[in-house]
Coordinates of C-alpha atoms in Angstrom, one line a residue:
X1 CA 96.9 109.3 94.0
X2 CA 99.0 107.3 91.5
X3 CA 99.5 109.0 88.2
X4 CA 100.4 107.5 84.8
X5 CA 103.8 109.3 85.2
X6 CA 104.4 107.0 88.2
X7 CA 104.0 104.0 85.9
X8 CA 106.5 105.2 83.5
X9 CA 108.9 106.2 86.2
X10 CA 108.6 102.7 87.7
X11 CA 109.4 101.1 84.4
X12 CA 112.4 103.3 84.0
X13 CA 113.7 102.3 87.4
X14 CA 113.1 98.7 86.6
X15 CA 115.3 99.0 83.5
X16 CA 117.9 100.8 85.6
X17 CA 118.1 97.9 88.0
X18 CA 119.5 95.8 85.1
X19 CA 121.7 98.5 83.8
X20 CA 123.5 99.6 87.0
X21 CA 122.2 97.7 90.1
X22 CA 123.2 94.1 89.4
X23 CA 119.8 92.7 88.6
X24 CA 119.9 89.3 86.9
X25 CA 116.2 88.3 86.5
X26 CA 113.1 90.0 87.9
X27 CA 109.4 90.8 87.6
X28 CA 107.3 93.6 88.8
X29 CA 103.5 93.8 89.0
X30 CA 101.1 96.6 89.9
X31 CA 97.3 96.2 90.3
X32 CA 94.8 98.9 90.8
X33 CA 91.1 98.3 91.6
X34 CA 91.1 94.7 90.4
X35 CA 93.1 95.2 87.2
X36 CA 96.8 94.6 86.5
X37 CA 98.3 97.9 85.3
X38 CA 101.9 96.9 85.1
X39 CA 103.3 93.4 84.4
X40 CA 107.0 93.6 83.4
X41 CA 109.8 91.1 83.4
X42 CA 113.4 91.0 82.3
X43 CA 116.7 89.2 82.6
X44 CA 117.5 85.6 83.0
X45 CA 116.7 82.4 84.9
X46 CA 120.3 81.7 85.6
X47 CA 123.8 83.3 85.6
X48 CA 124.7 81.4 82.4
X49 CA 121.8 83.3 80.6
X50 CA 120.3 80.4 78.9
X51 CA 116.6 81.0 79.6
X52 CA 115.0 84.4 79.5
X53 CA 113.0 85.5 82.5
X54 CA 109.3 86.1 81.7
X55 CA 106.2 87.2 83.7
X56 CA 105.5 83.5 84.3
X57 CA 108.9 82.7 85.8
X58 CA 108.6 81.3 89.3
X59 CA 111.1 82.1 92.1
X60 CA 111.3 81.4 95.8
X61 CA 110.4 84.6 97.8
X62 CA 111.4 83.5 101.4
X63 CA 109.4 85.5 104.0
X64 CA 107.0 87.1 101.5
X65 CA 105.3 83.7 102.0
X66 CA 104.3 84.8 105.5
X67 CA 101.3 87.0 104.5
X68 CA 99.6 84.3 102.3
X69 CA 100.3 81.7 105.1
X70 CA 98.8 84.0 107.8
X71 CA 95.7 84.6 105.6
X72 CA 95.4 80.8 105.3
X73 CA 95.4 80.4 109.1
X74 CA 92.8 83.2 109.5
X75 CA 90.6 81.5 106.9
X76 CA 90.8 78.2 108.7
X77 CA 89.9 79.8 112.0
X78 CA 87.0 81.8 110.4
X79 CA 85.5 78.6 108.9
X80 CA 85.3 77.2 112.4
X81 CA 83.7 80.3 113.9
X82 CA 87.0 81.4 115.5
X83 CA 89.2 84.5 114.9
X84 CA 92.1 86.6 116.0
X85 CA 90.8 87.0 119.5
X86 CA 90.6 83.2 120.1
X87 CA 93.1 81.9 122.6
X88 CA 95.6 79.6 120.8
X89 CA 95.2 77.0 123.5
X90 CA 91.6 76.4 122.3
X91 CA 93.0 75.0 119.1
X92 CA 96.4 73.8 120.2
X93 CA 96.3 72.6 123.9
X94 CA 100.1 72.1 124.1
X95 CA 100.9 75.7 123.1
X96 CA 103.2 77.1 125.8
X97 CA 101.1 80.3 126.2
X98 CA 97.6 78.9 126.0
X99 CA 95.8 82.2 126.8
X100 CA 97.7 84.1 124.2
X101 CA 95.4 85.0 121.2
X102 CA 96.0 84.3 117.6
X103 CA 96.4 88.0 117.1
X104 CA 99.3 88.1 119.5
X105 CA 100.8 85.0 117.9
X106 CA 100.6 86.4 114.4
X107 CA 102.0 89.8 115.5
X108 CA 105.2 88.2 116.8
X109 CA 104.4 88.8 120.5
X110 CA 104.7 85.3 122.0
X111 CA 108.5 85.1 122.4
X112 CA 109.0 81.8 120.5
X113 CA 111.4 83.1 117.8
X114 CA 114.3 80.8 119.0
X115 CA 114.1 77.2 120.2
X116 CA 116.3 75.6 122.8
X117 CA 115.4 72.1 121.7
X118 CA 117.0 71.1 118.4
X119 CA 114.5 70.5 115.6
X120 CA 114.8 70.1 111.8
X121 CA 112.9 72.4 109.4
X122 CA 112.0 69.2 107.5
X123 CA 110.2 67.6 110.5
X124 CA 107.1 69.4 111.5
X125 CA 106.5 67.1 114.5
X126 CA 110.0 67.9 115.9
X127 CA 109.3 71.6 115.6
X128 CA 106.0 71.3 117.4
X129 CA 107.6 69.4 120.2
X130 CA 110.3 72.0 120.6
X131 CA 107.8 74.8 120.6
X132 CA 105.7 73.1 123.3
X133 CA 108.8 72.6 125.4
X134 CA 110.0 76.2 125.0
X135 CA 109.9 78.8 127.7
X136 CA 109.0 82.0 125.9
X137 CA 111.7 84.7 125.7
X138 CA 108.9 87.2 126.4
X139 CA 105.1 87.3 126.6
X140 CA 102.5 89.5 125.1
X141 CA 102.7 92.9 126.5
X142 CA 106.5 92.8 127.0
X143 CA 107.4 93.5 123.4
X144 CA 107.6 91.9 120.0
X145 CA 110.3 90.3 117.9
X146 CA 110.3 88.8 114.5
X147 CA 109.9 85.0 114.3
X148 CA 111.7 84.3 111.0
X149 CA 111.5 80.5 111.0
X150 CA 109.3 79.2 113.9
X151 CA 106.5 81.3 112.4
X152 CA 105.9 78.5 109.9
X153 CA 105.0 75.8 112.4
X154 CA 103.2 78.4 114.6
X155 CA 100.8 78.8 111.7
X156 CA 100.9 75.3 110.3
X157 CA 100.0 73.4 113.5
X158 CA 96.7 75.2 114.2
X159 CA 95.7 74.7 110.5
X160 CA 96.4 71.0 110.8
X161 CA 94.4 70.7 113.9
X162 CA 91.5 72.7 112.3
X163 CA 91.4 71.1 108.9
X164 CA 93.2 67.8 109.2
X165 CA 95.8 68.7 106.6
X166 CA 98.9 71.0 106.4
X167 CA 98.7 74.7 105.7
X168 CA 100.2 74.1 102.2
X169 CA 97.3 71.9 101.2
X170 CA 94.7 74.3 102.6
X171 CA 96.3 77.2 100.8
X172 CA 96.2 75.4 97.5
X173 CA 92.8 73.9 97.7
X174 CA 90.9 76.9 99.3
X175 CA 92.8 79.9 97.9
X176 CA 95.3 79.5 95.2
X177 CA 93.5 77.0 92.9
X178 CA 90.0 78.6 93.1
X179 CA 91.5 82.1 92.5
X180 CA 94.0 81.0 89.8
X181 CA 96.9 82.3 91.8
X182 CA 100.3 81.2 90.5
X183 CA 101.8 81.2 94.0
X184 CA 102.7 78.0 95.6
X185 CA 103.3 76.8 99.1
X186 CA 104.4 73.4 98.2
X187 CA 105.3 73.3 94.5
X188 CA 104.2 70.3 92.5
X189 CA 106.9 68.5 90.4
X190 CA 105.1 69.5 87.2
X191 CA 106.1 73.2 87.9
X192 CA 109.7 72.7 88.8
X193 CA 111.0 73.6 85.3
X194 CA 109.6 77.1 85.8
X195 CA 111.8 78.0 88.8
X196 CA 114.7 80.4 88.5
X197 CA 118.0 79.9 90.3
X198 CA 118.6 82.1 93.3
X199 CA 122.0 83.8 93.9
X200 CA 123.1 85.0 97.3
X201 CA 123.8 88.7 98.1
X202 CA 127.4 89.8 98.9
X203 CA 128.3 91.5 102.2
X204 CA 130.2 94.7 102.4
X205 CA 132.2 95.8 105.4
X206 CA 129.6 98.5 106.1
X207 CA 126.9 95.8 106.4
X208 CA 128.6 94.3 109.5
X209 CA 128.6 97.7 111.3
X210 CA 124.8 97.5 111.6
X211 CA 123.5 96.2 114.9
X212 CA 121.4 93.5 113.3
X213 CA 124.3 91.9 111.4
X214 CA 126.6 92.2 114.4
X215 CA 124.0 90.3 116.5
X216 CA 123.5 87.8 113.6
X217 CA 127.2 86.9 113.7
X218 CA 127.0 86.3 117.5
X219 CA 125.9 82.7 117.9
X220 CA 124.7 83.3 121.5
X221 CA 122.4 86.2 120.5
X222 CA 118.6 85.9 120.2
X223 CA 118.9 87.3 116.7
X224 CA 121.3 84.5 115.6
X225 CA 119.3 81.8 117.4
X226 CA 116.0 83.0 115.8
X227 CA 117.5 82.7 112.3
X228 CA 119.0 79.3 113.1
X229 CA 116.0 77.5 114.6
X230 CA 114.5 75.3 113.3
X231 CA 117.8 74.1 111.9
X232 CA 118.6 73.0 108.3
X233 CA 118.0 74.9 105.0
X234 CA 120.2 77.8 105.9
X235 CA 121.9 78.5 102.6
X236 CA 120.6 79.9 99.3
X237 CA 122.0 76.8 97.7
X238 CA 119.6 74.6 99.7
X239 CA 116.6 76.8 98.6
X240 CA 117.6 75.9 95.0
X241 CA 116.9 72.2 95.7
X242 CA 113.6 71.0 94.3
X243 CA 113.0 69.2 97.6
X244 CA 112.7 72.6 99.3
X245 CA 110.4 73.9 96.6
X246 CA 107.9 71.1 97.3
X247 CA 108.2 71.0 101.1
X248 CA 105.7 73.8 101.6
X249 CA 107.5 75.7 104.4
X250 CA 104.8 78.3 105.5
X251 CA 107.3 80.9 106.8
X252 CA 109.8 80.9 103.9
X253 CA 109.0 78.4 101.2
X254 CA 106.6 80.2 98.9
X255 CA 107.3 80.2 95.2
X256 CA 105.5 82.4 92.7
X257 CA 105.2 85.2 90.2
X258 CA 105.1 88.9 90.9
X259 CA 101.7 89.0 89.3
X260 CA 100.3 86.4 91.6
X261 CA 101.6 88.0 94.7
X262 CA 100.2 91.4 93.7
X263 CA 96.9 89.8 92.9
X264 CA 96.8 88.1 96.3
X265 CA 97.0 91.6 97.9
X266 CA 94.1 92.8 95.7
X267 CA 92.1 89.9 97.0
X268 CA 92.8 90.6 100.7
X269 CA 92.1 94.3 100.1
X270 CA 88.6 93.4 98.8
X271 CA 89.3 94.6 95.3
X272 CA 88.9 91.0 93.9
X273 CA 86.3 88.6 95.4
X274 CA 87.7 85.8 97.4
X275 CA 87.1 83.6 100.4
X276 CA 88.4 86.1 103.0
X277 CA 85.7 87.8 105.2
X278 CA 85.8 91.4 106.1
X279 CA 87.1 90.5 109.5
X280 CA 90.0 88.5 108.0
X281 CA 90.9 91.4 105.8
X282 CA 90.8 93.8 108.7
X283 CA 93.0 91.5 110.8
X284 CA 95.7 91.4 108.0
X285 CA 95.6 95.2 107.6
X286 CA 95.3 96.5 111.1
X287 CA 98.4 97.6 113.0
X288 CA 98.7 95.7 116.3
X289 CA 102.3 96.3 117.5
X290 CA 104.7 99.1 116.7
X291 CA 108.1 99.7 118.2
X292 CA 111.6 98.2 118.8
X293 CA 111.9 94.7 117.5
X294 CA 113.7 92.3 119.9
X295 CA 115.1 90.2 117.0
X296 CA 115.6 92.5 114.1
X297 CA 116.9 95.3 116.5
X298 CA 115.2 98.1 114.6
X299 CA 111.6 99.4 114.7
X300 CA 109.0 97.2 113.1
X301 CA 105.2 97.1 113.1
X302 CA 102.9 94.1 112.5
X303 CA 99.3 93.2 112.0
X304 CA 98.1 89.6 112.1
X305 CA 100.8 88.2 109.9
X306 CA 101.8 91.3 107.8
X307 CA 104.3 94.1 108.3
X308 CA 103.7 97.9 108.1
X309 CA 106.1 100.8 108.2
X310 CA 106.6 101.7 111.8
X311 CA 105.5 105.2 113.0
X312 CA 107.1 107.7 115.4
X313 CA 105.3 109.3 118.3
X314 CA 103.4 111.7 116.1
X315 CA 102.5 109.2 113.4
X316 CA 105.2 109.8 110.9
X317 CA 106.8 106.9 109.1
X318 CA 110.3 105.8 110.1
X319 CA 110.8 104.4 106.6
X320 CA 108.7 104.1 103.4
X321 CA 109.0 100.4 102.4
X322 CA 105.3 100.4 101.7
X323 CA 105.0 103.8 100.1
X324 CA 103.6 107.0 101.7
X325 CA 100.3 105.6 103.0
X326 CA 100.3 104.8 106.7
X327 CA 97.8 101.9 106.3
X328 CA 99.8 100.1 103.5
X329 CA 100.7 96.5 104.6
X330 CA 102.5 93.5 103.2
X331 CA 105.6 91.5 103.7
X332 CA 109.2 91.4 102.3
X333 CA 111.3 88.3 101.7
X334 CA 115.0 87.9 102.5
X335 CA 117.2 89.1 99.7
X336 CA 114.8 91.6 98.2
X337 CA 111.4 90.2 97.2
X338 CA 108.6 92.5 98.3
X339 CA 104.8 92.8 98.1
X340 CA 102.1 94.9 99.7
X341 CA 98.7 96.4 99.5
X342 CA 97.8 100.1 99.7
X343 CA 94.1 100.1 100.4
X344 CA 93.8 103.9 100.3
X345 CA 94.8 103.9 96.6
X346 CA 93.3 100.5 95.7
X347 CA 96.8 99.4 94.8
X348 CA 98.9 96.4 95.2
X349 CA 102.6 95.9 94.3
X350 CA 105.0 92.9 94.0
X351 CA 108.6 92.6 92.9
X352 CA 110.5 89.3 92.8
X353 CA 114.0 88.5 91.6
X354 CA 116.8 85.9 91.7
X355 CA 119.9 88.0 92.4
X356 CA 119.5 88.6 96.1
X357 CA 120.8 91.5 98.2
X358 CA 122.1 91.1 101.8
X359 CA 119.0 92.3 103.6
X360 CA 116.1 91.1 105.6
X361 CA 114.2 94.3 104.4
X362 CA 113.6 95.4 100.8
X363 CA 116.8 96.8 99.2
X364 CA 117.3 99.6 96.8
X365 CA 116.2 97.7 93.7
X366 CA 112.7 97.3 95.3
X367 CA 112.5 100.7 97.0
X368 CA 113.5 102.5 93.8
X369 CA 110.4 101.0 92.1
X370 CA 108.1 102.0 95.0
X371 CA 109.5 105.5 95.2
X372 CA 109.1 106.0 91.4
X373 CA 105.5 104.7 91.5
X374 CA 104.5 107.2 94.1
X375 CA 106.6 110.0 92.8
X376 CA 108.7 110.2 96.0

């Protein structure tokens, strides 16, 4: 159970992030049983410290977008009488593994993390053509590996075929707008003034001793290729371009507040009414794969579009990015943004910031908040 002491400890750690951990601007939100218990913000939009960061400040959250996008695809399937067990080929005939299910696709099992055919992130049709021409690096049953960039088109193309419009449009019209979620996949120009500037994390020599970063520097490795395809929009500077904010990249282009992200996880946990059926909520929450990740080169676990903490052979967590509960699920974003649901405690959490860390997993500024909340 979460105690009031945990709320105070979290706020103390949030303040410490600014005092000693290099935080520039950030927000944190905690909801329990449909109510926002914590909504805290501090710092600045930009390094020049002209505009104060508030709870309404928007910021790009990179791969924390993947969970809302996956929920959108599941909703589109559900509205056509389809679901996670539907073969992808029934919706997308050109998909290179037509008998693979949407559950296998959304849990990163289809081996399409890296593309041999060059395609631009700005050109959806090019990415689809490259995916259809790709020989999978592995198939379901042979393992899983994180799809950092191709995951966007892998979700977007089925939504387009099912609804006649892009995933960004379906998210806004069927989820975000009806539920008053200040989280955008495709930000309108009218909201651009609310977006904070991102700043890249800095590498230390110790970072490059880790297997992931060694592979990331090797241009021939699967890890490097996965993070380089589709090409374009590779630097933080490019994600500060309003063109990227409005593009609606489903794998990495979401922009929002901590409060909106945490509220989204209340909705998909069933604590706030929404359009997601019980079967969709179960698909997002239920662990499908757990083990060594062929791209991230560390243990990972996935449901249909969300991450969970991986477990060892006797069910203990390898790490606690989602708190102590084994059924907690969510998704981080590169540089430190993080959000998740803990159904056992009726809780959801989100943290967003603009001074990034060099990490594809949540860093110390996020985990210190989670540890404090749970009294770890």
